[in-house]
Amino acid sequence: MVGFALQALSALLLTLSVAASPVRVKKRADPVPSFVLANAPLAHLYSKEQWWPSDISVHVQHVVPEVNFASVAPSVTLQNISSLGSDVFLTSKDDVTDQPDWITSVVGKPDADGLSSAPVTIVLVNKPGGILDAFFFYFYSYDHGGKVLGIEFGDHVGDWEHTMVRFTNGAPTAFYLSAHSGGSAYTFAATEKTNGRPTAYIGVGTHANYASSGQHCHDLPGDLLCDQTDAGPIWDPALNYRAFWFDNSTQTFTVAGGGGAAANVISSEGASWLSFQGKWGDEQYDFLEHGQYCLELGSLEECRFSSGPTGPIAKNLGRAAVCQKEDGCTIATSL
Ligand SMILES: *[C@@H]1O[C@H](CO)[C@@H](O)[C@H](O)[C@H]1NC(C)=O
Ligand SMILES: *[C@@H]1O[C@H](CO)[C@@H](O)[C@H](O)[C@H]1NC(C)=O
């Protein structure tokens, strides 16, 4: 009897250690904590936005994976996108200068309750010191850049932006908002609240996030290049989301669950798409392709079309500081 039990035990341990190292019993991932949804940001899109939130599962139907402008597979799905390399650009099947329906669609415009048909991607990351970072990733199929002296710059297919609420022992302590190559950070107390939740304002076209309404100029002197925000339609991520846990030590994602319509699709889609390291839009076109032009603006070279962005995995999810760029991160105590 004892011999048999020992044999069974050692067989079990062997199975466990083959399955995973270090030995760990796999359990279902925890759902999104209620304090995360209760403090999820409410974001105002611009009242006259023309490039509304998009569902990544729709976006992937309209792109082909390309490397150096040559396709490497006929199509992609959320289930197989992670098999592609970091050199891949998910490239529009349509000429973007025709602004196809899936780019200009208003289907993702939130309704009066804040519900968008485009799910927000929530990524939860536990960190030392009782910290939980809750990232709210917003996706748009198209970024319409800004005008400088009446000339359009910085358009691209695919647009990932995010806000992040940092919780310490379950209490919200800080708020981060991505904008262009950087972003801004505030104490949670300093943020404008809507129904007790932090408020964000999303720039028209570029979808950069700001903590206050109005005009926000960036990158160039004076008011040469500015984002416009206003108290347009509110987007409430708690009403429709795909949520995941990210384990920073193993750099792996697991499904936490979905809310709203996304709850019905998240288990079949899985979490592997978040590991895709390539770009979610076209590679920057060569001169004259699709009407491409580039100009020197001070020390910057700006083009009509730039390359599509990387996804959530490339946004420093393991950050210790509140900001994506950790050096020189200051957390403002007032707006
Ligand atoms: C993904 O799956 C689709 C449908 O099965 C297939 O046509 C496509 O070639 C696959 N793409 C990759 C990159 O594996
Ligand atoms: C997350 O992982 C990276 C890479 O291993 C590490 O540099 C970073 O310190 C980790 N973050 C935290 C908050 O522990």
mmCIF file of C-alpha atoms and ligand atoms in Angstrom:
data_model
loop_
_atom_site.group_PDB
_atom_site.id
_atom_site.type_symbol
_atom_site.label_atom_id
_atom_site.label_comp_id
_atom_site.label_asym_id
_atom_site.label_seq_id
_atom_site.Cartn_x
_atom_site.Cartn_y
_atom_site.Cartn_z
ATOM 1 C CA MET A 1 0.000 0.000 0.000
ATOM 2 C CA VAL A 2 2.648 2.494 1.086
ATOM 3 C CA GLY A 3 4.798 1.574 -1.889
ATOM 4 C CA PHE A 4 1.869 2.059 -4.251
ATOM 5 C CA ALA A 5 0.986 5.428 -2.694
ATOM 6 C CA LEU A 6 4.590 6.610 -2.968
ATOM 7 C CA GLN A 7 4.723 5.470 -6.557
ATOM 8 C CA ALA A 8 1.487 7.323 -7.356
ATOM 9 C CA LEU A 9 2.757 10.427 -5.565
ATOM 10 C CA SER A 10 6.054 10.441 -7.414
ATOM 11 C CA ALA A 11 4.223 9.905 -10.723
ATOM 12 C CA LEU A 12 2.003 12.874 -9.869
ATOM 13 C CA LEU A 13 4.987 15.071 -8.967
ATOM 14 C CA LEU A 14 6.700 14.056 -12.193
ATOM 15 C CA THR A 15 3.599 15.012 -14.186
ATOM 16 C CA LEU A 16 3.380 18.341 -12.404
ATOM 17 C CA SER A 17 7.031 19.196 -12.890
ATOM 18 C CA VAL A 18 6.854 18.269 -16.578
ATOM 19 C CA ALA A 19 3.770 20.439 -17.020
ATOM 20 C CA ALA A 20 5.202 23.507 -15.347
ATOM 21 C CA SER A 21 8.367 24.544 -13.666
ATOM 22 C CA PRO A 22 8.357 25.630 -10.879
ATOM 23 C CA VAL A 23 5.609 23.181 -9.859
ATOM 24 C CA ARG A 24 2.353 25.087 -9.586
ATOM 25 C CA VAL A 25 -1.242 23.953 -9.847
ATOM 26 C CA LYS A 26 -2.897 25.837 -12.673
ATOM 27 C CA LYS A 27 -6.056 27.578 -11.552
ATOM 28 C CA ARG A 28 -8.555 29.734 -13.325
ATOM 29 C CA ALA A 29 -7.379 33.356 -13.413
ATOM 30 C CA ASP A 30 -9.078 35.774 -11.024
ATOM 31 C CA PRO A 31 -11.726 38.085 -12.496
ATOM 32 C CA VAL A 32 -11.258 41.867 -12.600
ATOM 33 C CA PRO A 33 -11.471 43.166 -8.994
ATOM 34 C CA SER A 34 -14.593 45.284 -8.457
ATOM 35 C CA PHE A 35 -12.494 48.227 -7.194
ATOM 36 C CA VAL A 36 -10.836 48.408 -10.628
ATOM 37 C CA LEU A 37 -14.135 48.752 -12.498
ATOM 38 C CA ALA A 38 -15.481 51.172 -9.856
ATOM 39 C CA ASN A 39 -12.506 53.482 -10.500
ATOM 40 C CA ALA A 40 -12.168 52.943 -14.257
ATOM 41 C CA PRO A 41 -11.697 56.241 -16.120
ATOM 42 C CA LEU A 42 -14.547 57.850 -18.010
ATOM 43 C CA ALA A 43 -13.104 59.315 -21.206
ATOM 44 C CA HIS A 44 -14.700 62.021 -23.313
ATOM 45 C CA LEU A 45 -14.178 61.592 -27.034
ATOM 46 C CA TYR A 46 -14.275 64.804 -29.069
ATOM 47 C CA SER A 47 -17.777 65.894 -30.055
ATOM 48 C CA LYS A 48 -16.837 66.053 -33.749
ATOM 49 C CA GLU A 49 -14.540 63.011 -33.835
ATOM 50 C CA GLN A 50 -14.439 61.223 -37.202
ATOM 51 C CA TRP A 51 -12.247 58.228 -36.295
ATOM 52 C CA TRP A 52 -14.144 56.448 -33.524
ATOM 53 C CA PRO A 53 -13.077 53.501 -31.331
ATOM 54 C CA SER A 54 -12.654 50.191 -33.165
ATOM 55 C CA ASP A 55 -12.859 46.525 -32.237
ATOM 56 C CA ILE A 56 -9.542 44.742 -32.790
ATOM 57 C CA SER A 57 -11.428 41.633 -33.939
ATOM 58 C CA VAL A 58 -12.880 43.707 -36.807
ATOM 59 C CA HIS A 59 -9.580 45.475 -37.529
ATOM 60 C CA VAL A 60 -7.718 42.203 -38.090
ATOM 61 C CA GLN A 61 -10.229 41.212 -40.781
ATOM 62 C CA HIS A 62 -9.142 44.190 -42.900
ATOM 63 C CA VAL A 63 -5.376 43.736 -42.764
ATOM 64 C CA VAL A 64 -2.726 41.393 -44.137
ATOM 65 C CA PRO A 65 0.610 40.794 -42.407
ATOM 66 C CA GLU A 66 3.472 42.312 -44.399
ATOM 67 C CA VAL A 67 7.234 42.543 -44.022
ATOM 68 C CA ASN A 68 8.984 45.089 -46.246
ATOM 69 C CA PHE A 69 5.645 45.704 -48.029
ATOM 70 C CA ALA A 70 5.312 42.010 -49.030
ATOM 71 C CA SER A 71 2.639 39.809 -47.502
ATOM 72 C CA VAL A 72 3.819 36.881 -45.351
ATOM 73 C CA ALA A 73 0.367 35.243 -44.895
ATOM 74 C CA PRO A 74 -3.037 35.699 -46.549
ATOM 75 C CA SER A 75 -4.796 36.838 -43.368
ATOM 76 C CA VAL A 76 -4.626 36.945 -39.582
ATOM 77 C CA THR A 77 -6.905 36.142 -36.676
ATOM 78 C CA LEU A 78 -6.579 37.099 -33.008
ATOM 79 C CA GLN A 79 -5.813 33.403 -32.400
ATOM 80 C CA ASN A 80 -2.792 33.215 -34.729
ATOM 81 C CA ILE A 81 -1.380 36.754 -34.755
ATOM 82 C CA SER A 82 1.217 35.892 -32.086
ATOM 83 C CA SER A 83 2.917 33.477 -34.500
ATOM 84 C CA LEU A 84 4.088 36.537 -36.452
ATOM 85 C CA GLY A 85 7.386 38.313 -35.829
ATOM 86 C CA SER A 86 8.081 41.813 -34.543
ATOM 87 C CA ASP A 87 8.993 42.899 -38.100
ATOM 88 C CA VAL A 88 5.381 42.415 -39.245
ATOM 89 C CA PHE A 89 3.101 45.313 -40.132
ATOM 90 C CA LEU A 90 -0.633 44.537 -40.187
ATOM 91 C CA THR A 91 -1.321 46.335 -43.442
ATOM 92 C CA SER A 92 -4.642 47.648 -44.705
ATOM 93 C CA LYS A 93 -6.116 45.663 -47.607
ATOM 94 C CA ASP A 94 -7.686 48.936 -48.781
ATOM 95 C CA ASP A 95 -5.984 52.105 -49.950
ATOM 96 C CA VAL A 96 -6.245 54.301 -46.845
ATOM 97 C CA THR A 97 -6.578 57.440 -48.953
ATOM 98 C CA ASP A 98 -10.030 56.066 -49.918
ATOM 99 C CA GLN A 99 -10.924 56.046 -46.182
ATOM 100 C CA PRO A 100 -12.838 52.709 -46.296
ATOM 101 C CA ASP A 101 -15.934 52.120 -44.128
ATOM 102 C CA TRP A 102 -14.144 50.125 -41.440
ATOM 103 C CA ILE A 103 -11.899 53.169 -40.827
ATOM 104 C CA THR A 104 -14.621 55.843 -40.831
ATOM 105 C CA SER A 105 -17.375 53.733 -39.223
ATOM 106 C CA VAL A 106 -19.371 55.368 -36.417
ATOM 107 C CA VAL A 107 -20.312 51.968 -34.993
ATOM 108 C CA GLY A 108 -17.825 52.412 -32.123
ATOM 109 C CA LYS A 109 -19.184 55.827 -31.105
ATOM 110 C CA PRO A 110 -20.405 55.433 -27.504
ATOM 111 C CA ASP A 111 -24.125 55.773 -26.837
ATOM 112 C CA ALA A 112 -25.666 58.066 -24.213
ATOM 113 C CA ASP A 113 -24.796 55.523 -21.469
ATOM 114 C CA GLY A 114 -21.111 55.409 -22.469
ATOM 115 C CA LEU A 115 -21.364 52.005 -24.137
ATOM 116 C CA SER A 116 -19.125 51.525 -27.192
ATOM 117 C CA SER A 117 -19.334 48.425 -29.366
ATOM 118 C CA ALA A 118 -15.514 48.551 -29.369
ATOM 119 C CA PRO A 119 -14.308 46.736 -26.244
ATOM 120 C CA VAL A 120 -11.575 48.361 -24.163
ATOM 121 C CA THR A 121 -8.615 46.078 -23.418
ATOM 122 C CA ILE A 122 -7.931 46.036 -19.681
ATOM 123 C CA VAL A 123 -4.535 44.682 -18.563
ATOM 124 C CA LEU A 124 -3.948 44.096 -14.841
ATOM 125 C CA VAL A 125 -0.437 43.840 -13.429
ATOM 126 C CA ASN A 126 0.398 42.995 -9.818
ATOM 127 C CA LYS A 127 3.617 44.594 -8.545
ATOM 128 C CA PRO A 128 5.599 44.593 -5.294
ATOM 129 C CA GLY A 129 4.340 46.789 -2.449
ATOM 130 C CA GLY A 130 0.641 45.913 -2.822
ATOM 131 C CA ILE A 131 0.494 47.694 -6.191
ATOM 132 C CA LEU A 132 -1.965 46.776 -8.912
ATOM 133 C CA ASP A 133 -1.674 48.697 -12.172
ATOM 134 C CA ALA A 134 -4.891 48.646 -14.216
ATOM 135 C CA PHE A 135 -4.228 49.631 -17.834
ATOM 136 C CA PHE A 136 -7.116 50.707 -20.047
ATOM 137 C CA PHE A 137 -6.091 50.314 -23.681
ATOM 138 C CA TYR A 138 -8.145 52.119 -26.308
ATOM 139 C CA PHE A 139 -7.911 51.012 -29.920
ATOM 140 C CA TYR A 140 -8.819 52.907 -33.082
ATOM 141 C CA SER A 141 -8.364 51.616 -36.634
ATOM 142 C CA TYR A 142 -7.038 55.003 -37.734
ATOM 143 C CA ASP A 143 -5.066 57.910 -36.294
ATOM 144 C CA HIS A 144 -5.610 61.212 -38.048
ATOM 145 C CA GLY A 145 -2.579 63.314 -37.121
ATOM 146 C CA GLY A 146 -2.501 67.067 -36.798
ATOM 147 C CA LYS A 147 -2.147 69.983 -39.142
ATOM 148 C CA VAL A 148 0.908 72.251 -39.030
ATOM 149 C CA LEU A 149 0.346 75.503 -40.929
ATOM 150 C CA GLY A 150 -2.512 73.781 -42.735
ATOM 151 C CA ILE A 151 -0.490 70.722 -43.798
ATOM 152 C CA GLU A 152 -1.569 67.295 -42.556
ATOM 153 C CA PHE A 153 1.008 65.135 -40.729
ATOM 154 C CA GLY A 154 1.236 61.894 -38.785
ATOM 155 C CA ASP A 155 -1.681 59.779 -40.048
ATOM 156 C CA HIS A 156 -1.394 56.046 -39.514
ATOM 157 C CA VAL A 157 -3.464 52.866 -39.589
ATOM 158 C CA GLY A 158 -4.004 51.395 -36.119
ATOM 159 C CA ASP A 159 -3.844 53.454 -32.930
ATOM 160 C CA TRP A 160 -3.240 52.173 -29.399
ATOM 161 C CA GLU A 161 -3.549 54.642 -26.525
ATOM 162 C CA HIS A 162 -3.938 54.036 -22.823
ATOM 163 C CA THR A 163 -4.704 55.346 -19.395
ATOM 164 C CA MET A 164 -3.599 53.591 -16.223
ATOM 165 C CA VAL A 165 -4.922 53.716 -12.675
ATOM 166 C CA ARG A 166 -2.455 52.604 -10.005
ATOM 167 C CA PHE A 167 -3.962 51.003 -6.923
ATOM 168 C CA THR A 168 -2.107 50.493 -3.662
ATOM 169 C CA ASN A 169 -3.739 47.890 -1.423
ATOM 170 C CA GLY A 170 -6.948 48.323 -3.395
ATOM 171 C CA ALA A 171 -7.101 52.131 -3.188
ATOM 172 C CA PRO A 172 -6.530 54.278 -6.307
ATOM 173 C CA THR A 173 -3.418 56.446 -5.897
ATOM 174 C CA ALA A 174 -2.322 57.666 -9.346
ATOM 175 C CA PHE A 175 -3.568 58.209 -12.894
ATOM 176 C CA TYR A 176 -1.499 58.125 -16.088
ATOM 177 C CA LEU A 177 -2.607 59.247 -19.547
ATOM 178 C CA SER A 178 -0.708 58.469 -22.756
ATOM 179 C CA ALA A 179 -0.237 61.208 -25.364
ATOM 180 C CA HIS A 180 1.987 60.991 -28.447
ATOM 181 C CA SER A 181 5.488 59.815 -27.470
ATOM 182 C CA GLY A 182 4.910 60.548 -23.771
ATOM 183 C CA GLY A 183 2.063 61.236 -21.399
ATOM 184 C CA SER A 184 1.150 62.806 -18.082
ATOM 185 C CA ALA A 185 0.723 61.535 -14.521
ATOM 186 C CA TYR A 186 -1.402 62.830 -11.641
ATOM 187 C CA THR A 187 -2.225 61.820 -8.123
ATOM 188 C CA PHE A 188 -5.615 60.190 -8.138
ATOM 189 C CA ALA A 189 -6.873 62.940 -5.815
ATOM 190 C CA ALA A 190 -5.916 65.626 -8.356
ATOM 191 C CA THR A 191 -7.998 64.198 -11.201
ATOM 192 C CA GLU A 192 -11.331 65.596 -12.324
ATOM 193 C CA LYS A 193 -14.040 63.144 -11.266
ATOM 194 C CA THR A 194 -17.191 62.075 -13.073
ATOM 195 C CA ASN A 195 -19.465 60.044 -10.790
ATOM 196 C CA GLY A 196 -16.413 59.599 -8.564
ATOM 197 C CA ARG A 197 -14.336 58.197 -11.424
ATOM 198 C CA PRO A 198 -11.291 59.870 -13.021
ATOM 199 C CA THR A 199 -12.026 61.803 -16.203
ATOM 200 C CA ALA A 200 -9.984 61.816 -19.405
ATOM 201 C CA TYR A 201 -10.327 63.883 -22.569
ATOM 202 C CA ILE A 202 -9.363 62.301 -25.889
ATOM 203 C CA GLY A 203 -7.871 64.501 -28.620
ATOM 204 C CA VAL A 204 -9.727 64.513 -31.922
ATOM 205 C CA GLY A 205 -8.077 62.332 -34.563
ATOM 206 C CA THR A 206 -4.853 61.588 -32.665
ATOM 207 C CA HIS A 207 -6.684 60.114 -29.645
ATOM 208 C CA ALA A 208 -4.026 61.405 -27.221
ATOM 209 C CA ASN A 209 -5.337 61.434 -23.651
ATOM 210 C CA TYR A 210 -5.463 64.479 -21.368
ATOM 211 C CA ALA A 211 -6.700 65.109 -17.844
ATOM 212 C CA SER A 212 -8.368 68.412 -18.701
ATOM 213 C CA SER A 213 -10.588 69.724 -21.461
ATOM 214 C CA GLY A 214 -9.518 72.213 -24.131
ATOM 215 C CA GLN A 215 -6.521 72.651 -26.424
ATOM 216 C CA HIS A 216 -3.240 70.818 -25.744
ATOM 217 C CA CYS A 217 -0.200 71.714 -27.861
ATOM 218 C CA HIS A 218 2.726 69.353 -28.200
ATOM 219 C CA ASP A 219 6.098 68.633 -29.833
ATOM 220 C CA LEU A 220 6.443 71.939 -31.713
ATOM 221 C CA PRO A 221 6.860 75.514 -30.411
ATOM 222 C CA GLY A 222 3.839 77.625 -29.478
ATOM 223 C CA ASP A 223 0.541 76.501 -30.919
ATOM 224 C CA LEU A 224 1.882 75.074 -34.180
ATOM 225 C CA LEU A 225 0.625 71.549 -33.403
ATOM 226 C CA CYS A 226 -2.298 71.109 -31.016
ATOM 227 C CA ASP A 227 -4.868 68.517 -29.972
ATOM 228 C CA GLN A 228 -8.452 69.620 -29.392
ATOM 229 C CA THR A 229 -10.560 68.011 -26.678
ATOM 230 C CA ASP A 230 -14.028 68.707 -25.340
ATOM 231 C CA ALA A 231 -16.732 67.057 -23.267
ATOM 232 C CA GLY A 232 -18.026 64.942 -26.174
ATOM 233 C CA PRO A 233 -19.432 61.405 -25.819
ATOM 234 C CA ILE A 234 -18.270 59.547 -22.694
ATOM 235 C CA TRP A 235 -16.648 56.138 -23.212
ATOM 236 C CA ASP A 236 -17.125 53.850 -20.207
ATOM 237 C CA PRO A 237 -14.735 50.875 -20.388
ATOM 238 C CA ALA A 238 -16.614 49.005 -17.634
ATOM 239 C CA LEU A 239 -19.530 48.382 -20.039
ATOM 240 C CA ASN A 240 -17.606 46.434 -22.697
ATOM 241 C CA TYR A 241 -14.114 45.098 -22.151
ATOM 242 C CA ARG A 242 -11.664 42.264 -22.625
ATOM 243 C CA ALA A 243 -9.579 41.902 -19.450
ATOM 244 C CA PHE A 244 -6.289 40.079 -18.888
ATOM 245 C CA TRP A 245 -3.697 39.546 -16.209
ATOM 246 C CA PHE A 246 -0.075 40.172 -17.154
ATOM 247 C CA ASP A 247 2.599 38.341 -15.173
ATOM 248 C CA ASN A 248 5.624 40.616 -15.395
ATOM 249 C CA SER A 249 8.093 37.948 -14.249
ATOM 250 C CA THR A 250 7.151 35.556 -17.059
ATOM 251 C CA GLN A 251 5.853 38.219 -19.495
ATOM 252 C CA THR A 252 2.682 36.170 -20.046
ATOM 253 C CA PHE A 253 -0.975 37.135 -20.391
ATOM 254 C CA THR A 254 -3.987 35.193 -19.120
ATOM 255 C CA VAL A 255 -7.671 35.880 -19.592
ATOM 256 C CA ALA A 256 -9.324 37.562 -16.592
ATOM 257 C CA GLY A 257 -12.730 37.729 -18.262
ATOM 258 C CA GLY A 258 -14.887 40.043 -20.281
ATOM 259 C CA GLY A 259 -17.651 42.535 -19.668
ATOM 260 C CA GLY A 260 -20.552 43.378 -21.961
ATOM 261 C CA ALA A 261 -20.514 41.851 -25.443
ATOM 262 C CA ALA A 262 -16.790 41.045 -25.153
ATOM 263 C CA ALA A 263 -17.608 38.523 -22.401
ATOM 264 C CA ASN A 264 -19.020 36.241 -25.107
ATOM 265 C CA VAL A 265 -15.902 36.153 -27.268
ATOM 266 C CA ILE A 266 -12.966 36.443 -24.916
ATOM 267 C CA SER A 267 -12.517 32.742 -24.128
ATOM 268 C CA SER A 268 -12.484 31.716 -27.795
ATOM 269 C CA GLU A 269 -10.117 34.570 -28.707
ATOM 270 C CA GLY A 270 -7.721 33.781 -25.852
ATOM 271 C CA ALA A 271 -4.882 35.983 -24.643
ATOM 272 C CA SER A 272 -2.130 35.069 -27.093
ATOM 273 C CA TRP A 273 -2.763 38.058 -29.407
ATOM 274 C CA LEU A 274 -1.358 40.332 -26.713
ATOM 275 C CA SER A 275 2.067 38.744 -27.258
ATOM 276 C CA PHE A 276 2.227 39.960 -30.877
ATOM 277 C CA GLN A 277 5.264 42.261 -31.053
ATOM 278 C CA GLY A 278 4.639 43.684 -34.523
ATOM 279 C CA LYS A 279 2.768 46.784 -35.644
ATOM 280 C CA TRP A 280 -1.013 47.170 -35.841
ATOM 281 C CA GLY A 281 -0.950 49.233 -39.023
ATOM 282 C CA ASP A 282 0.850 49.898 -42.296
ATOM 283 C CA GLU A 283 4.575 50.566 -42.541
ATOM 284 C CA GLN A 284 5.422 54.185 -43.344
ATOM 285 C CA TYR A 285 4.884 54.584 -47.084
ATOM 286 C CA ASP A 286 7.700 55.562 -49.408
ATOM 287 C CA PHE A 287 7.724 59.042 -50.907
ATOM 288 C CA LEU A 288 4.705 59.532 -53.228
ATOM 289 C CA GLU A 289 3.095 56.165 -52.310
ATOM 290 C CA HIS A 290 -0.507 56.929 -51.242
ATOM 291 C CA GLY A 291 0.363 60.616 -51.592
ATOM 292 C CA GLN A 292 3.196 60.404 -49.060
ATOM 293 C CA TYR A 293 5.270 63.524 -48.370
ATOM 294 C CA CYS A 294 7.785 64.363 -45.652
ATOM 295 C CA LEU A 295 9.095 67.711 -44.406
ATOM 296 C CA GLU A 296 11.774 68.829 -41.995
ATOM 297 C CA LEU A 297 10.145 70.601 -39.060
ATOM 298 C CA GLY A 298 12.931 71.920 -36.876
ATOM 299 C CA SER A 299 14.910 68.854 -35.854
ATOM 300 C CA LEU A 300 12.040 66.515 -36.713
ATOM 301 C CA GLU A 301 11.188 64.874 -39.985
ATOM 302 C CA GLU A 302 7.415 64.648 -40.182
ATOM 303 C CA CYS A 303 5.544 62.705 -42.821
ATOM 304 C CA ARG A 304 1.942 62.692 -43.952
ATOM 305 C CA PHE A 305 1.815 58.970 -43.070
ATOM 306 C CA SER A 306 3.874 57.314 -40.361
ATOM 307 C CA SER A 307 4.061 53.641 -39.350
ATOM 308 C CA GLY A 308 1.373 51.908 -37.312
ATOM 309 C CA PRO A 309 2.003 51.401 -33.575
ATOM 310 C CA THR A 310 3.013 48.440 -31.451
ATOM 311 C CA GLY A 311 0.405 46.956 -29.099
ATOM 312 C CA PRO A 312 0.012 46.876 -25.300
ATOM 313 C CA ILE A 313 3.007 44.554 -24.768
ATOM 314 C CA ALA A 314 5.358 47.344 -25.875
ATOM 315 C CA LYS A 315 3.951 49.957 -23.478
ATOM 316 C CA ASN A 316 6.128 49.142 -20.452
ATOM 317 C CA LEU A 317 3.506 47.157 -18.559
ATOM 318 C CA GLY A 318 6.146 46.236 -15.966
ATOM 319 C CA ARG A 319 6.909 49.866 -15.151
ATOM 320 C CA ALA A 320 7.771 50.703 -11.554
ATOM 321 C CA ALA A 321 7.118 54.419 -12.077
ATOM 322 C CA VAL A 322 3.634 55.583 -13.032
ATOM 323 C CA CYS A 323 4.804 56.888 -16.427
ATOM 324 C CA GLN A 324 5.541 54.783 -19.501
ATOM 325 C CA LYS A 325 8.908 56.578 -19.776
ATOM 326 C CA GLU A 326 10.103 56.126 -16.225
ATOM 327 C CA ASP A 327 12.976 58.645 -16.266
ATOM 328 C CA GLY A 328 11.855 62.044 -15.057
ATOM 329 C CA CYS A 329 8.326 60.886 -14.266
ATOM 330 C CA THR A 330 6.634 63.562 -12.188
ATOM 331 C CA ILE A 331 3.225 63.020 -10.650
ATOM 332 C CA ALA A 332 1.338 66.302 -10.648
ATOM 333 C CA THR A 333 -0.722 67.120 -7.577
ATOM 334 C CA SER A 334 -3.059 69.481 -9.446
ATOM 335 C CA LEU A 335 -4.463 69.711 -12.962
HETATM 336 C C1 LIG B 1 -4.572 32.522 -39.451
HETATM 337 O O1 LIG B 1 -5.730 31.716 -39.633
HETATM 338 C C2 LIG B 1 -6.397 31.968 -40.873
HETATM 339 C C3 LIG B 1 -7.717 31.211 -40.831
HETATM 340 O O2 LIG B 1 -7.510 29.901 -40.425
HETATM 341 C C4 LIG B 1 -5.497 31.577 -42.025
HETATM 342 O O3 LIG B 1 -6.130 31.798 -43.252
HETATM 343 C C5 LIG B 1 -4.241 32.435 -41.948
HETATM 344 O O4 LIG B 1 -3.316 32.057 -42.944
HETATM 345 C C6 LIG B 1 -3.580 32.291 -40.568
HETATM 346 N N1 LIG B 1 -2.516 33.270 -40.504
HETATM 347 C C7 LIG B 1 -1.362 33.006 -39.892
HETATM 348 C C8 LIG B 1 -0.388 34.143 -39.842
HETATM 349 O O5 LIG B 1 -1.103 31.936 -39.387
HETATM 350 C C1 LIG B 2 9.125 43.771 -14.669
HETATM 351 O O1 LIG B 2 10.051 42.975 -15.375
HETATM 352 C C2 LIG B 2 11.139 43.700 -15.904
HETATM 353 C C3 LIG B 2 11.910 42.762 -16.803
HETATM 354 O O2 LIG B 2 12.280 41.611 -16.088
HETATM 355 C C4 LIG B 2 11.943 44.289 -14.760
HETATM 356 O O3 LIG B 2 13.010 45.049 -15.275
HETATM 357 C C5 LIG B 2 11.020 45.200 -13.938
HETATM 358 O O4 LIG B 2 11.721 45.691 -12.809
HETATM 359 C C6 LIG B 2 9.794 44.437 -13.474
HETATM 360 N N1 LIG B 2 8.881 45.361 -12.833
HETATM 361 C C7 LIG B 2 8.552 45.313 -11.548
HETATM 362 C C8 LIG B 2 7.594 46.376 -11.081
HETATM 363 O O5 LIG B 2 8.971 44.487 -10.767
#
